[in-house]
Amino acid sequence: MSEVLTDLVAVLTGGGAGGEGVAGGGWSAAQLIGFCGTVGGMLWPFFRSRTGMLLVQLVPCLCFAVHYALVGAPTASALNGLAALQVVAALAIGARPAFRLVYLAILPVIAAVMAFTWTGLPSVFAAGGMALISLARYQTRVAPFRGIMLVALPCWFVHNSLVGSVPAMISDVTGIAVNAWMLLRGTGLTPPSPTPMPPAAAAMPPAAGEAKLS
């Protein structure tokens, strides 16, 4: 953990993770692309609609696919490339329920990718996180989507700490915090609006000749 914190300080001060910056003390290409993915990863939880969240998730999927390839995390790189295709399939689920079969056909590929790019524990946590995110994207309601993402993102955080990806860890922490906050405040939940009660009828004066109680 101390090494991760050291890398974080180095990146934020322009030295690059592990001191691998470009000439002049700038960030490496891997870190620059990773932080582009971080921006997308930080923004998508703020969207209230499922479609909006999925569209913004395309940015971190593509950026982190390149970022992980550059930092030597092949399982995560391949799974993020697969995730981009999955997002497109998940978008179709909302409009065409019959498209669920196409989406589900992608799921067995996760295990095949993990086996083909096996690097030990990082591969386990990347595949576990991807499987849970797949389950989240399969949901057509926002609240279950966010709830399952809260379980998936810690898996990715462990993976990213193992491979030393500071941009991805920042994205994970932001996603966990914002999704938890949005769920707690009820954003994304769409309960039926309560039927307004009619105003109380004004007290009617006693009819003529009616006895008045004293």
Tab-separated table of C-alpha atoms in Angstrom:
chain	number	residue	atom	x	y	z
A	1	MET	CA	0.000	0.000	0.000
A	2	SER	CA	2.881	2.384	0.758
A	3	GLU	CA	4.202	1.816	-2.767
A	4	VAL	CA	0.781	2.672	-4.185
A	5	LEU	CA	0.699	5.907	-2.192
A	6	THR	CA	4.223	6.728	-3.363
A	7	ASP	CA	3.137	6.199	-6.970
A	8	LEU	CA	0.090	8.388	-6.424
A	9	VAL	CA	2.218	11.255	-5.100
A	10	ALA	CA	4.662	10.816	-7.993
A	11	VAL	CA	1.881	10.925	-10.578
A	12	LEU	CA	0.159	13.941	-9.067
A	13	THR	CA	3.457	15.845	-8.942
A	14	GLY	CA	4.208	15.040	-12.591
A	15	GLY	CA	6.790	12.328	-12.101
A	16	GLY	CA	4.718	9.428	-13.394
A	17	ALA	CA	4.064	6.184	-11.555
A	18	GLY	CA	7.307	4.542	-10.622
A	19	GLY	CA	9.188	7.577	-11.926
A	20	GLU	CA	8.422	6.753	-15.562
A	21	GLY	CA	7.618	10.207	-16.890
A	22	VAL	CA	8.315	11.651	-20.298
A	23	ALA	CA	11.214	14.008	-20.801
A	24	GLY	CA	10.867	17.211	-18.817
A	25	GLY	CA	9.069	15.591	-15.871
A	26	GLY	CA	5.727	15.107	-17.639
A	27	TRP	CA	3.399	12.163	-17.448
A	28	SER	CA	3.922	9.014	-19.468
A	29	ALA	CA	1.590	8.128	-22.330
A	30	ALA	CA	0.132	5.320	-20.212
A	31	GLN	CA	-0.727	7.735	-17.395
A	32	LEU	CA	-2.167	10.362	-19.751
A	33	ILE	CA	-4.453	7.832	-21.407
A	34	GLY	CA	-5.327	6.396	-18.011
A	35	PHE	CA	-6.366	9.782	-16.676
A	36	CYS	CA	-8.570	10.320	-19.737
A	37	GLY	CA	-10.302	7.120	-18.661
A	38	THR	CA	-10.430	8.447	-15.101
A	39	VAL	CA	-12.420	11.474	-16.255
A	40	GLY	CA	-15.031	9.206	-17.816
A	41	GLY	CA	-14.966	6.941	-14.779
A	42	MET	CA	-15.594	9.911	-12.497
A	43	LEU	CA	-18.409	11.368	-14.595
A	44	TRP	CA	-20.659	8.406	-15.427
A	45	PRO	CA	-22.093	7.879	-11.901
A	46	PHE	CA	-23.539	11.410	-11.972
A	47	PHE	CA	-25.857	10.574	-14.873
A	48	ARG	CA	-29.357	9.652	-13.768
A	49	SER	CA	-30.458	7.537	-16.713
A	50	ARG	CA	-29.169	4.067	-17.522
A	51	THR	CA	-28.501	5.069	-21.134
A	52	GLY	CA	-26.498	8.116	-20.088
A	53	MET	CA	-24.354	6.094	-17.686
A	54	LEU	CA	-23.655	3.428	-20.300
A	55	LEU	CA	-22.698	5.909	-23.021
A	56	VAL	CA	-20.208	7.679	-20.755
A	57	GLN	CA	-18.773	4.319	-19.675
A	58	LEU	CA	-17.516	3.825	-23.233
A	59	VAL	CA	-14.796	6.409	-22.537
A	60	PRO	CA	-13.109	4.572	-19.625
A	61	CYS	CA	-13.576	1.220	-21.369
A	62	LEU	CA	-11.584	2.307	-24.418
A	63	CYS	CA	-9.024	4.423	-22.565
A	64	PHE	CA	-8.288	1.793	-19.930
A	65	ALA	CA	-7.992	-0.919	-22.581
A	66	VAL	CA	-5.011	1.011	-23.963
A	67	HIS	CA	-3.742	2.066	-20.522
A	68	TYR	CA	-3.658	-1.485	-19.152
A	69	ALA	CA	-1.891	-2.738	-22.263
A	70	LEU	CA	0.830	-0.135	-21.728
A	71	VAL	CA	1.301	-0.958	-18.023
A	72	GLY	CA	1.448	-4.723	-18.599
A	73	ALA	CA	-2.006	-5.825	-17.419
A	74	PRO	CA	-3.208	-7.949	-20.355
A	75	THR	CA	-6.325	-9.410	-18.720
A	76	ALA	CA	-7.689	-6.004	-17.782
A	77	SER	CA	-6.790	-4.622	-21.209
A	78	ALA	CA	-8.645	-7.376	-23.058
A	79	LEU	CA	-11.631	-7.232	-20.699
A	80	ASN	CA	-12.002	-3.476	-21.136
A	81	GLY	CA	-11.990	-3.937	-24.888
A	82	LEU	CA	-14.679	-6.566	-24.433
A	83	ALA	CA	-16.525	-4.203	-22.092
A	84	ALA	CA	-16.830	-1.602	-24.855
A	85	LEU	CA	-18.647	-4.162	-27.004
A	86	GLN	CA	-20.731	-5.135	-23.998
A	87	VAL	CA	-21.824	-1.538	-23.425
A	88	VAL	CA	-23.143	-1.378	-26.990
A	89	ALA	CA	-25.033	-4.641	-26.428
A	90	ALA	CA	-26.369	-3.408	-23.083
A	91	LEU	CA	-27.713	-0.258	-24.731
A	92	ALA	CA	-29.710	-2.428	-27.114
A	93	ILE	CA	-31.224	-4.401	-24.222
A	94	GLY	CA	-33.110	-1.333	-23.056
A	95	ALA	CA	-34.791	-0.861	-26.435
A	96	ARG	CA	-35.019	-4.476	-27.615
A	97	PRO	CA	-35.493	-7.096	-24.863
A	98	ALA	CA	-34.852	-9.858	-27.426
A	99	PHE	CA	-31.266	-8.588	-27.654
A	100	ARG	CA	-30.561	-10.102	-24.204
A	101	LEU	CA	-29.368	-13.318	-25.841
A	102	VAL	CA	-26.680	-11.428	-27.738
A	103	TYR	CA	-25.564	-9.778	-24.500
A	104	LEU	CA	-25.492	-13.063	-22.588
A	105	ALA	CA	-23.367	-14.644	-25.321
A	106	ILE	CA	-20.560	-12.259	-24.355
A	107	LEU	CA	-20.381	-13.516	-20.755
A	108	PRO	CA	-18.573	-16.849	-21.366
A	109	VAL	CA	-15.868	-14.908	-23.185
A	110	ILE	CA	-14.808	-13.390	-19.838
A	111	ALA	CA	-13.566	-16.776	-18.576
A	112	ALA	CA	-11.806	-17.455	-21.861
A	113	VAL	CA	-10.045	-14.082	-21.765
A	114	MET	CA	-8.931	-14.674	-18.165
A	115	ALA	CA	-7.475	-18.074	-19.082
A	116	PHE	CA	-5.757	-16.794	-22.219
A	117	THR	CA	-4.166	-13.770	-20.500
A	118	TRP	CA	-3.559	-15.348	-17.074
A	119	THR	CA	-1.227	-13.364	-14.790
A	120	GLY	CA	-2.341	-14.655	-11.392
A	121	LEU	CA	-4.322	-12.632	-8.853
A	122	PRO	CA	-4.711	-9.565	-11.093
A	123	SER	CA	-6.491	-11.730	-13.643
A	124	VAL	CA	-8.811	-13.158	-10.951
A	125	PHE	CA	-9.892	-9.753	-9.680
A	126	ALA	CA	-10.201	-8.289	-13.181
A	127	ALA	CA	-12.417	-11.165	-14.304
A	128	GLY	CA	-14.472	-11.016	-11.098
A	129	GLY	CA	-14.988	-7.277	-11.462
A	130	MET	CA	-15.898	-7.657	-15.114
A	131	ALA	CA	-18.411	-10.422	-14.362
A	132	LEU	CA	-20.148	-8.262	-11.751
A	133	ILE	CA	-20.169	-5.224	-14.019
A	134	SER	CA	-21.691	-7.423	-16.709
A	135	LEU	CA	-24.471	-8.330	-14.299
A	136	ALA	CA	-24.956	-4.641	-13.490
A	137	ARG	CA	-25.226	-3.624	-17.140
A	138	TYR	CA	-27.782	-6.354	-17.688
A	139	GLN	CA	-30.160	-4.522	-15.358
A	140	THR	CA	-32.703	-2.228	-16.963
A	141	ARG	CA	-33.473	-0.321	-13.752
A	142	VAL	CA	-31.074	2.258	-12.371
A	143	ALA	CA	-31.100	1.276	-8.685
A	144	PRO	CA	-29.956	-2.363	-9.228
A	145	PHE	CA	-27.437	-1.099	-11.778
A	146	ARG	CA	-25.811	1.168	-9.198
A	147	GLY	CA	-26.042	-1.391	-6.402
A	148	ILE	CA	-24.206	-4.121	-8.305
A	149	MET	CA	-21.603	-1.621	-9.486
A	150	LEU	CA	-20.867	-0.931	-5.813
A	151	VAL	CA	-19.849	-4.580	-5.453
A	152	ALA	CA	-17.926	-4.705	-8.733
A	153	LEU	CA	-15.760	-1.615	-8.330
A	154	PRO	CA	-13.903	-2.851	-5.213
A	155	CYS	CA	-12.783	-5.884	-7.242
A	156	TRP	CA	-11.319	-3.569	-9.841
A	157	PHE	CA	-9.722	-1.447	-7.108
A	158	VAL	CA	-7.856	-4.512	-5.791
A	159	HIS	CA	-6.746	-5.376	-9.337
A	160	ASN	CA	-5.590	-1.830	-9.956
A	161	SER	CA	-3.632	-1.705	-6.693
A	162	LEU	CA	-1.906	-4.961	-7.698
A	163	VAL	CA	-0.856	-3.614	-11.110
A	164	GLY	CA	-0.117	-0.112	-9.799
A	165	SER	CA	-2.672	1.795	-11.898
A	166	VAL	CA	-3.215	5.074	-10.073
A	167	PRO	CA	-5.657	6.554	-12.639
A	168	ALA	CA	-7.851	3.458	-12.427
A	169	MET	CA	-7.804	3.488	-8.615
A	170	ILE	CA	-8.942	7.120	-8.599
A	171	SER	CA	-11.745	6.196	-10.988
A	172	ASP	CA	-12.795	3.265	-8.777
A	173	VAL	CA	-12.856	5.268	-5.546
A	174	THR	CA	-14.870	8.030	-7.198
A	175	GLY	CA	-17.326	5.546	-8.674
A	176	ILE	CA	-17.834	3.815	-5.329
A	177	ALA	CA	-18.368	7.095	-3.457
A	178	VAL	CA	-20.703	8.702	-5.993
A	179	ASN	CA	-22.814	5.578	-6.575
A	180	ALA	CA	-23.215	5.089	-2.826
A	181	TRP	CA	-24.177	8.730	-2.396
A	182	MET	CA	-26.656	8.644	-5.292
A	183	LEU	CA	-28.282	5.490	-3.931
A	184	LEU	CA	-28.524	6.882	-0.409
A	185	ARG	CA	-30.197	10.080	-1.557
A	186	GLY	CA	-32.560	8.128	-3.776
A	187	THR	CA	-31.335	9.444	-7.133
A	188	GLY	CA	-32.247	7.106	-9.954
A	189	LEU	CA	-35.149	5.574	-8.094
A	190	THR	CA	-38.454	6.299	-9.747
A	191	PRO	CA	-41.259	5.580	-7.305
A	192	PRO	CA	-44.702	6.706	-8.422
A	193	SER	CA	-45.475	10.266	-7.455
A	194	PRO	CA	-47.880	10.395	-4.533
A	195	THR	CA	-51.383	11.444	-5.488
A	196	PRO	CA	-51.942	14.942	-4.120
A	197	MET	CA	-54.624	15.051	-1.475
A	198	PRO	CA	-57.531	17.428	-2.163
A	199	PRO	CA	-57.650	20.434	0.132
A	200	ALA	CA	-59.763	19.964	3.200
A	201	ALA	CA	-63.319	21.082	2.638
A	202	ALA	CA	-64.175	24.323	4.342
A	203	ALA	CA	-66.361	23.934	7.396
A	204	MET	CA	-69.969	24.308	6.386
A	205	PRO	CA	-72.086	26.656	8.476
A	206	PRO	CA	-74.940	24.959	10.277
A	207	ALA	CA	-78.130	24.805	8.235
A	208	ALA	CA	-80.975	27.084	9.126
A	209	GLY	CA	-83.025	25.662	11.942
A	210	GLU	CA	-80.280	23.137	12.928
A	211	ALA	CA	-79.588	22.982	16.615
A	212	LYS	CA	-76.192	24.271	17.630
A	213	LEU	CA	-74.317	22.433	20.336
A	214	SER	CA	-73.041	24.655	23.095
